């Protein structure tokens, strides 16, 4: 039987091979393997090393912490890719720990972890220099800490995740409710566990905000947080709101246009609240549903956002009452919806054809296909106990 160390070793070799391939490929091809954002990260790290601000690098809209972590890039240009690949492996390890601690068998837990570790999408993204795996690592740390009844560790991890990206803040309510009513000990909305969770979360947030605001000022606040709230992208966007935002992008600002932009947040907020209240007793399912619907209804939805729920989906594997044919068909529906949008996007971006309305229709179809998948996940997850059979 395959062991976890063996699976991690194979996954490590796969990623090392892809990093090496990427370095060779980039030297001999105009079409680079390395993600364009990786150069942005490296340039920001160089500015920090020179005593400047990472925001001197245009389009760097991330926490300064990332630029600080990538300081060794000056000596070893592929260091960041190795760091992100290591975080990738940690995600697989955490998936195994969460699944096994939930009462699943070694085989079921290993299968769930392999869905991430041997996934060519996850391996390709991290080895191309995308930093999303760092986020996935701390999100799963928060979930694992909650399942292990460690509220301080959960609060610290969730706060770090919310610092790296804003959206993990939506996980705070279901994790809080799980600690309040599902962890061992006295059950009440406010108790010692929830108090430690909230205090640790706020402490880390205040420390990061205070430190980086003192060093980088308003640039840090805007580029790390505010930009992602007001951001609109009308040309590389799976969002169902893309056409509306495209038509109103250059229109004079009015009360109606401002109201429309605000209303875009309502489906995300309402669905997040609904799933938190209904499914907090199963945080794996709750966080997955929250993330999928958050990405679906976000004002900006690009391909890298799909990773936000790809590292959560393996947690549902043991509890899904779903046949192989049905699972494969759902994957096919997801790829079909995305493929249709990408085809219309290609016509707009590379063929310069006026296909914006067709792209909008493809985006709506993709939204409906994801809604269908979410419904199937909910139905298939009902009253299913952990898989303990070998």
Short mmCIF file of C-alpha atoms in Angstrom, two decimals:
data_model
loop_
_atom_site.label_atom_id
_atom_site.label_comp_id
_atom_site.label_asym_id
_atom_site.label_seq_id
_atom_site.Cartn_x
_atom_site.Cartn_y
_atom_site.Cartn_z
CA UNK A 1 0.00 0.00 0.00
CA UNK A 2 1.21 3.50 -0.84
CA UNK A 3 2.23 5.61 2.16
CA UNK A 4 1.99 9.34 2.66
CA UNK A 5 5.80 9.87 2.53
CA UNK A 6 5.89 8.00 -0.78
CA UNK A 7 3.11 10.17 -2.19
CA UNK A 8 4.85 13.35 -1.01
CA UNK A 9 8.16 12.17 -2.50
CA UNK A 10 6.60 11.53 -5.91
CA UNK A 11 4.84 14.91 -5.73
CA UNK A 12 8.11 16.63 -4.81
CA UNK A 13 9.95 15.04 -7.75
CA UNK A 14 7.11 16.08 -10.07
CA UNK A 15 7.37 19.71 -8.97
CA UNK A 16 11.17 19.79 -9.05
CA UNK A 17 11.01 18.44 -12.57
CA UNK A 18 8.53 21.12 -13.62
CA UNK A 19 10.64 23.88 -12.06
CA UNK A 20 13.72 22.62 -13.93
CA UNK A 21 11.72 22.34 -17.15
CA UNK A 22 10.44 25.88 -16.69
CA UNK A 23 13.96 27.28 -16.30
CA UNK A 24 15.14 25.53 -19.47
CA UNK A 25 11.98 26.37 -21.41
CA UNK A 26 12.19 30.09 -20.59
CA UNK A 27 15.73 30.27 -21.97
CA UNK A 28 14.72 28.87 -25.36
CA UNK A 29 11.18 30.08 -25.95
CA UNK A 30 9.43 33.42 -26.38
CA UNK A 31 6.31 31.94 -24.79
CA UNK A 32 7.42 31.72 -21.16
CA UNK A 33 6.51 28.96 -18.75
CA UNK A 34 6.94 31.30 -15.78
CA UNK A 35 3.86 33.25 -14.71
CA UNK A 36 4.07 36.98 -15.46
CA UNK A 37 3.23 37.71 -11.81
CA UNK A 38 6.44 36.00 -10.72
CA UNK A 39 8.47 38.80 -12.28
CA UNK A 40 6.27 41.28 -10.43
CA UNK A 41 7.01 39.48 -7.15
CA UNK A 42 10.74 39.38 -7.89
CA UNK A 43 10.88 43.08 -8.82
CA UNK A 44 9.01 44.01 -5.63
CA UNK A 45 11.45 41.91 -3.58
CA UNK A 46 14.34 43.75 -5.24
CA UNK A 47 12.85 47.13 -4.28
CA UNK A 48 12.49 45.98 -0.66
CA UNK A 49 16.07 44.72 -0.61
CA UNK A 50 17.22 48.14 -1.84
CA UNK A 51 15.42 49.82 1.05
CA UNK A 52 12.43 50.95 -1.00
CA UNK A 53 8.78 49.98 -1.18
CA UNK A 54 7.43 46.92 -3.03
CA UNK A 55 4.75 49.24 -4.41
CA UNK A 56 7.38 51.00 -6.48
CA UNK A 57 6.80 48.06 -8.79
CA UNK A 58 3.65 48.88 -10.76
CA UNK A 59 0.91 46.22 -10.57
CA UNK A 60 2.26 44.82 -7.28
CA UNK A 61 -0.96 44.59 -5.32
CA UNK A 62 -0.12 42.16 -2.57
CA UNK A 63 1.05 42.23 1.01
CA UNK A 64 4.68 43.36 1.57
CA UNK A 65 5.12 40.07 3.40
CA UNK A 66 5.30 38.26 0.07
CA UNK A 67 8.10 40.51 -1.19
CA UNK A 68 9.97 39.96 2.08
CA UNK A 69 9.64 36.17 1.80
CA UNK A 70 11.11 36.27 -1.71
CA UNK A 71 14.34 38.06 -0.81
CA UNK A 72 16.46 34.98 -1.73
CA UNK A 73 15.26 35.37 -5.35
CA UNK A 74 18.26 37.65 -5.93
CA UNK A 75 20.64 34.73 -5.29
CA UNK A 76 18.44 31.91 -6.57
CA UNK A 77 15.85 33.15 -9.12
CA UNK A 78 13.74 30.01 -8.77
CA UNK A 79 13.58 30.26 -4.96
CA UNK A 80 10.00 31.53 -5.03
CA UNK A 81 8.88 28.63 -7.20
CA UNK A 82 10.49 26.21 -4.76
CA UNK A 83 8.80 28.00 -1.86
CA UNK A 84 5.39 27.85 -3.55
CA UNK A 85 5.92 24.19 -4.44
CA UNK A 86 6.77 23.45 -0.80
CA UNK A 87 3.52 25.13 0.24
CA UNK A 88 1.83 22.95 -2.39
CA UNK A 89 3.15 19.83 -0.65
CA UNK A 90 2.03 21.21 2.72
CA UNK A 91 -1.49 21.53 1.32
CA UNK A 92 -1.45 17.86 0.42
CA UNK A 93 -0.14 16.94 3.86
CA UNK A 94 -2.82 19.03 5.58
CA UNK A 95 -5.54 17.47 3.41
CA UNK A 96 -4.40 14.05 4.59
CA UNK A 97 -4.33 15.15 8.26
CA UNK A 98 -7.78 16.75 8.11
CA UNK A 99 -9.31 13.73 6.39
CA UNK A 100 -7.69 11.17 8.68
CA UNK A 101 -8.57 13.15 11.82
CA UNK A 102 -12.20 13.16 10.68
CA UNK A 103 -12.35 9.36 10.94
CA UNK A 104 -11.59 8.40 7.34
CA UNK A 105 -9.41 5.43 6.48
CA UNK A 106 -5.80 5.76 5.39
CA UNK A 107 -6.81 4.87 1.84
CA UNK A 108 -9.59 7.46 1.65
CA UNK A 109 -7.37 10.14 3.21
CA UNK A 110 -4.50 9.35 0.85
CA UNK A 111 -6.83 9.45 -2.14
CA UNK A 112 -8.10 12.86 -1.09
CA UNK A 113 -4.55 14.18 -0.70
CA UNK A 114 -3.50 12.74 -4.07
CA UNK A 115 -6.35 14.63 -5.77
CA UNK A 116 -4.32 17.75 -5.00
CA UNK A 117 -0.74 16.50 -4.99
CA UNK A 118 -0.98 14.70 -8.33
CA UNK A 119 -3.22 17.29 -9.93
CA UNK A 120 -1.42 18.77 -12.97
CA UNK A 121 -3.24 22.08 -12.46
CA UNK A 122 -1.97 22.61 -8.92
CA UNK A 123 1.53 21.39 -9.79
CA UNK A 124 1.70 23.63 -12.84
CA UNK A 125 0.44 26.75 -11.10
CA UNK A 126 2.91 26.63 -8.21
CA UNK A 127 5.92 25.76 -10.37
CA UNK A 128 5.11 28.63 -12.74
CA UNK A 129 5.55 31.03 -9.81
CA UNK A 130 2.00 31.66 -8.62
CA UNK A 131 1.82 32.35 -4.88
CA UNK A 132 -1.72 31.06 -4.26
CA UNK A 133 -0.41 27.89 -2.62
CA UNK A 134 0.79 29.97 0.37
CA UNK A 135 -2.78 31.08 0.88
CA UNK A 136 -4.14 27.55 0.58
CA UNK A 137 -1.64 26.35 3.15
CA UNK A 138 -2.70 28.82 5.85
CA UNK A 139 -6.43 28.36 5.07
CA UNK A 140 -6.11 24.61 5.64
CA UNK A 141 -4.02 25.27 8.76
CA UNK A 142 -6.92 27.30 10.14
CA UNK A 143 -9.41 24.55 9.31
CA UNK A 144 -7.21 21.83 10.82
CA UNK A 145 -6.67 23.87 13.98
CA UNK A 146 -10.42 24.34 14.40
CA UNK A 147 -11.02 20.60 13.94
CA UNK A 148 -8.34 19.95 16.58
CA UNK A 149 -9.98 22.43 19.00
CA UNK A 150 -7.02 24.84 18.94
CA UNK A 151 -8.72 28.26 18.72
CA UNK A 152 -5.59 30.39 19.09
CA UNK A 153 -3.78 28.62 16.25
CA UNK A 154 -6.96 28.82 14.17
CA UNK A 155 -7.30 32.55 14.79
CA UNK A 156 -3.65 33.22 13.89
CA UNK A 157 -3.83 31.14 10.70
CA UNK A 158 -7.13 32.65 9.55
CA UNK A 159 -5.85 36.15 10.25
CA UNK A 160 -2.73 35.47 8.19
CA UNK A 161 -4.91 34.13 5.38
CA UNK A 162 -7.08 37.26 5.48
CA UNK A 163 -3.91 39.34 5.34
CA UNK A 164 -2.67 37.54 2.23
CA UNK A 165 -6.09 37.88 0.56
CA UNK A 166 -9.25 39.52 1.83
CA UNK A 167 -11.77 36.81 0.95
CA UNK A 168 -10.90 34.24 3.72
CA UNK A 169 -12.66 36.61 6.13
CA UNK A 170 -15.87 34.84 5.04
CA UNK A 171 -14.63 31.71 6.85
CA UNK A 172 -14.62 33.48 10.22
CA UNK A 173 -18.34 32.94 10.94
CA UNK A 174 -18.59 29.17 10.26
CA UNK A 175 -15.32 28.49 12.08
CA UNK A 176 -16.50 30.63 15.00
CA UNK A 177 -19.81 28.74 15.14
CA UNK A 178 -18.02 25.40 14.96
CA UNK A 179 -15.84 26.35 17.93
CA UNK A 180 -18.91 27.60 19.79
CA UNK A 181 -21.21 24.63 19.32
CA UNK A 182 -19.26 21.64 17.95
CA UNK A 183 -15.97 21.58 19.85
CA UNK A 184 -15.62 19.60 23.11
CA UNK A 185 -16.66 21.46 26.25
CA UNK A 186 -19.30 24.04 27.13
CA UNK A 187 -21.45 25.04 24.17
CA UNK A 188 -22.59 28.65 23.87
CA UNK A 189 -22.32 31.42 21.32
CA UNK A 190 -19.60 33.11 23.37
CA UNK A 191 -17.19 31.03 25.43
CA UNK A 192 -13.49 30.78 26.17
CA UNK A 193 -12.74 29.05 22.87
CA UNK A 194 -14.45 31.67 20.73
CA UNK A 195 -12.88 34.47 22.81
CA UNK A 196 -9.38 33.11 22.18
CA UNK A 197 -10.19 32.67 18.49
CA UNK A 198 -11.37 36.28 18.09
CA UNK A 199 -8.57 37.80 20.18
CA UNK A 200 -5.83 35.93 18.32
CA UNK A 201 -7.39 36.85 14.96
CA UNK A 202 -7.62 40.55 15.80
CA UNK A 203 -4.17 40.66 17.38
CA UNK A 204 -2.46 39.36 14.25
CA UNK A 205 -4.51 41.69 12.04
CA UNK A 206 -3.61 44.74 14.12
CA UNK A 207 0.08 43.78 14.18
CA UNK A 208 0.31 43.40 10.40
CA UNK A 209 -1.75 46.52 9.69
CA UNK A 210 0.19 48.66 12.13
CA UNK A 211 3.61 47.41 11.06
CA UNK A 212 3.17 47.73 7.32
CA UNK A 213 1.18 50.97 7.52
CA UNK A 214 3.99 52.56 9.52
CA UNK A 215 6.51 51.47 6.88
CA UNK A 216 4.60 51.90 3.62
CA UNK A 217 1.67 54.17 4.52
CA UNK A 218 -1.50 54.42 2.46
CA UNK A 219 0.06 52.58 -0.49
CA UNK A 220 -0.02 49.42 1.59
CA UNK A 221 -3.70 49.85 2.56
CA UNK A 222 -4.85 50.61 -0.97
CA UNK A 223 -2.80 48.07 -2.92
CA UNK A 224 -3.27 45.22 -0.44
CA UNK A 225 -6.93 45.73 0.46
CA UNK A 226 -8.88 48.58 -1.14
CA UNK A 227 -7.78 47.91 -4.71
CA UNK A 228 -9.29 44.42 -4.62
CA UNK A 229 -12.62 45.81 -3.40
CA UNK A 230 -12.97 48.47 -6.10
CA UNK A 231 -11.19 46.50 -8.86
CA UNK A 232 -13.02 45.82 -12.12
CA UNK A 233 -11.68 43.77 -15.03
CA UNK A 234 -13.81 43.79 -18.17
CA UNK A 235 -11.57 41.81 -20.52
CA UNK A 236 -10.24 38.81 -18.56
CA UNK A 237 -13.21 38.03 -16.43
CA UNK A 238 -15.46 34.99 -15.96
CA UNK A 239 -17.77 37.07 -13.76
CA UNK A 240 -21.47 37.24 -14.68
CA UNK A 241 -21.23 40.98 -14.03
CA UNK A 242 -18.54 41.47 -16.66
CA UNK A 243 -20.81 42.92 -19.38
CA UNK A 244 -22.61 45.25 -16.98
CA UNK A 245 -19.30 46.58 -15.66
CA UNK A 246 -17.93 46.83 -19.20
CA UNK A 247 -20.87 48.99 -20.31
CA UNK A 248 -20.70 51.26 -17.26
CA UNK A 249 -16.92 51.50 -16.91
CA UNK A 250 -16.61 54.84 -18.67
CA UNK A 251 -20.09 56.13 -17.88
CA UNK A 252 -20.39 59.17 -15.61
CA UNK A 253 -20.57 58.14 -11.97
CA UNK A 254 -24.15 58.27 -10.75
CA UNK A 255 -26.06 57.02 -7.74
CA UNK A 256 -27.50 54.20 -9.88
CA UNK A 257 -24.10 53.01 -11.15
CA UNK A 258 -22.68 53.09 -7.61
CA UNK A 259 -25.71 51.16 -6.36
CA UNK A 260 -25.27 48.53 -9.07
CA UNK A 261 -21.64 48.01 -8.11
CA UNK A 262 -22.64 47.65 -4.47
CA UNK A 263 -25.39 45.16 -5.32
CA UNK A 264 -22.78 42.89 -6.90
CA UNK A 265 -21.65 42.01 -3.37
CA UNK A 266 -25.12 40.96 -2.16
CA UNK A 267 -25.23 37.40 -3.60
CA UNK A 268 -21.80 36.69 -2.10
CA UNK A 269 -22.76 38.05 1.31
CA UNK A 270 -26.16 36.33 1.46
CA UNK A 271 -24.91 32.93 0.28
CA UNK A 272 -21.92 33.07 2.60
CA UNK A 273 -24.22 33.82 5.54
CA UNK A 274 -26.70 31.12 4.52
CA UNK A 275 -24.04 28.40 4.20
CA UNK A 276 -22.42 29.50 7.47
CA UNK A 277 -25.65 29.11 9.41
CA UNK A 278 -26.76 25.88 7.75
CA UNK A 279 -23.52 23.91 7.34
CA UNK A 280 -21.15 25.13 10.08
CA UNK A 281 -21.32 21.68 11.70
CA UNK A 282 -19.43 20.41 8.64
CA UNK A 283 -16.78 23.08 8.05
CA UNK A 284 -15.22 21.21 5.10
CA UNK A 285 -18.49 21.39 3.16
CA UNK A 286 -19.31 24.88 4.40
CA UNK A 287 -16.00 26.45 3.40
CA UNK A 288 -16.11 24.75 0.00
CA UNK A 289 -19.61 26.01 -0.77
CA UNK A 290 -18.73 29.50 0.45
CA UNK A 291 -15.63 29.65 -1.73
CA UNK A 292 -17.25 28.28 -4.89
CA UNK A 293 -20.15 30.71 -4.70
CA UNK A 294 -17.87 33.61 -3.73
CA UNK A 295 -15.79 33.04 -6.87
CA UNK A 296 -18.91 32.53 -8.98
CA UNK A 297 -20.44 35.86 -8.03
CA UNK A 298 -17.28 37.91 -7.62
CA UNK A 299 -16.93 41.09 -9.69
CA UNK A 300 -13.62 39.73 -10.92
CA UNK A 301 -13.16 36.02 -11.55
CA UNK A 302 -10.00 34.79 -13.25
CA UNK A 303 -8.58 31.30 -13.65
CA UNK A 304 -6.32 31.51 -10.59
CA UNK A 305 -9.36 32.11 -8.39
CA UNK A 306 -10.49 28.54 -9.08
CA UNK A 307 -7.55 27.34 -6.98
CA UNK A 308 -9.29 28.81 -3.95
CA UNK A 309 -11.75 25.91 -3.94
CA UNK A 310 -9.60 23.28 -5.66
CA UNK A 311 -7.64 22.79 -2.42
CA UNK A 312 -10.93 22.36 -0.50
CA UNK A 313 -12.74 19.99 -2.86
CA UNK A 314 -10.61 16.91 -1.93
CA UNK A 315 -12.00 17.20 1.60
CA UNK A 316 -15.44 16.31 0.21
CA UNK A 317 -14.26 13.16 -1.56
CA UNK A 318 -14.93 10.69 1.29
CA UNK A 319 -18.37 12.11 2.08
CA UNK A 320 -19.78 12.35 -1.44
CA UNK A 321 -22.43 9.76 -2.32
CA UNK A 322 -21.67 10.05 -6.00
CA UNK A 323 -20.71 7.56 -8.69
CA UNK A 324 -17.65 7.87 -10.89
CA UNK A 325 -19.75 8.63 -13.97
CA UNK A 326 -21.58 11.45 -12.19
CA UNK A 327 -18.33 12.91 -10.85
CA UNK A 328 -16.67 12.81 -14.26
CA UNK A 329 -19.75 14.39 -15.86
CA UNK A 330 -19.64 17.28 -13.36
CA UNK A 331 -15.96 17.87 -14.17
CA UNK A 332 -16.94 17.83 -17.84
CA UNK A 333 -19.69 20.39 -17.24
CA UNK A 334 -17.22 22.67 -15.45
CA UNK A 335 -14.64 22.44 -18.25
CA UNK A 336 -17.32 22.90 -20.91
CA UNK A 337 -18.54 26.12 -19.30
CA UNK A 338 -15.03 27.45 -18.94
CA UNK A 339 -14.05 26.35 -22.44
CA UNK A 340 -16.99 28.16 -24.01
CA UNK A 341 -16.00 31.39 -22.24
CA UNK A 342 -12.34 30.98 -23.23
CA UNK A 343 -13.34 30.55 -26.87
CA UNK A 344 -15.32 33.80 -26.88
CA UNK A 345 -12.51 35.46 -24.93
CA UNK A 346 -10.03 34.36 -27.60
CA UNK A 347 -12.21 35.92 -30.31
CA UNK A 348 -12.27 39.21 -28.40
CA UNK A 349 -8.64 39.33 -27.30
CA UNK A 350 -6.77 37.82 -30.26
CA UNK A 351 -9.17 38.10 -33.20
CA UNK A 352 -10.36 41.59 -32.15
CA UNK A 353 -13.97 40.66 -32.85
CA UNK A 354 -16.90 42.35 -31.19
CA UNK A 355 -18.12 39.31 -29.26
CA UNK A 356 -18.69 40.91 -25.87
CA UNK A 357 -22.37 39.94 -25.80
CA UNK A 358 -21.48 36.35 -26.72
CA UNK A 359 -18.82 36.39 -23.97
CA UNK A 360 -21.48 37.60 -21.54
CA UNK A 361 -23.74 34.73 -22.57
CA UNK A 362 -20.87 32.27 -22.09
CA UNK A 363 -20.28 33.74 -18.62
CA UNK A 364 -23.93 33.21 -17.71
CA UNK A 365 -23.76 29.62 -18.96
CA UNK A 366 -20.63 29.06 -16.86
CA UNK A 367 -22.43 30.51 -13.84
CA UNK A 368 -25.41 28.18 -14.34
CA UNK A 369 -23.12 25.18 -14.76
CA UNK A 370 -21.41 26.01 -11.47
CA UNK A 371 -24.78 26.43 -9.75
CA UNK A 372 -25.70 22.94 -10.95
CA UNK A 373 -22.42 21.56 -9.58
CA UNK A 374 -22.99 23.25 -6.21
CA UNK A 375 -26.47 21.73 -5.99
CA UNK A 376 -25.06 18.28 -6.79
CA UNK A 377 -22.41 18.67 -4.08
CA UNK A 378 -25.03 19.62 -1.50
CA UNK A 379 -27.36 16.75 -2.40
CA UNK A 380 -24.56 14.18 -2.56
CA UNK A 381 -23.15 15.26 0.82
CA UNK A 382 -26.28 14.58 2.84
CA UNK A 383 -25.98 12.22 5.78
CA UNK A 384 -22.82 10.53 4.55
CA UNK A 385 -20.50 9.18 7.23
CA UNK A 386 -16.69 9.03 6.87
CA UNK A 387 -15.26 6.20 4.79
CA UNK A 388 -13.59 3.80 7.21
CA UNK A 389 -13.32 0.76 5.01
CA UNK A 390 -9.99 -0.13 3.53
#
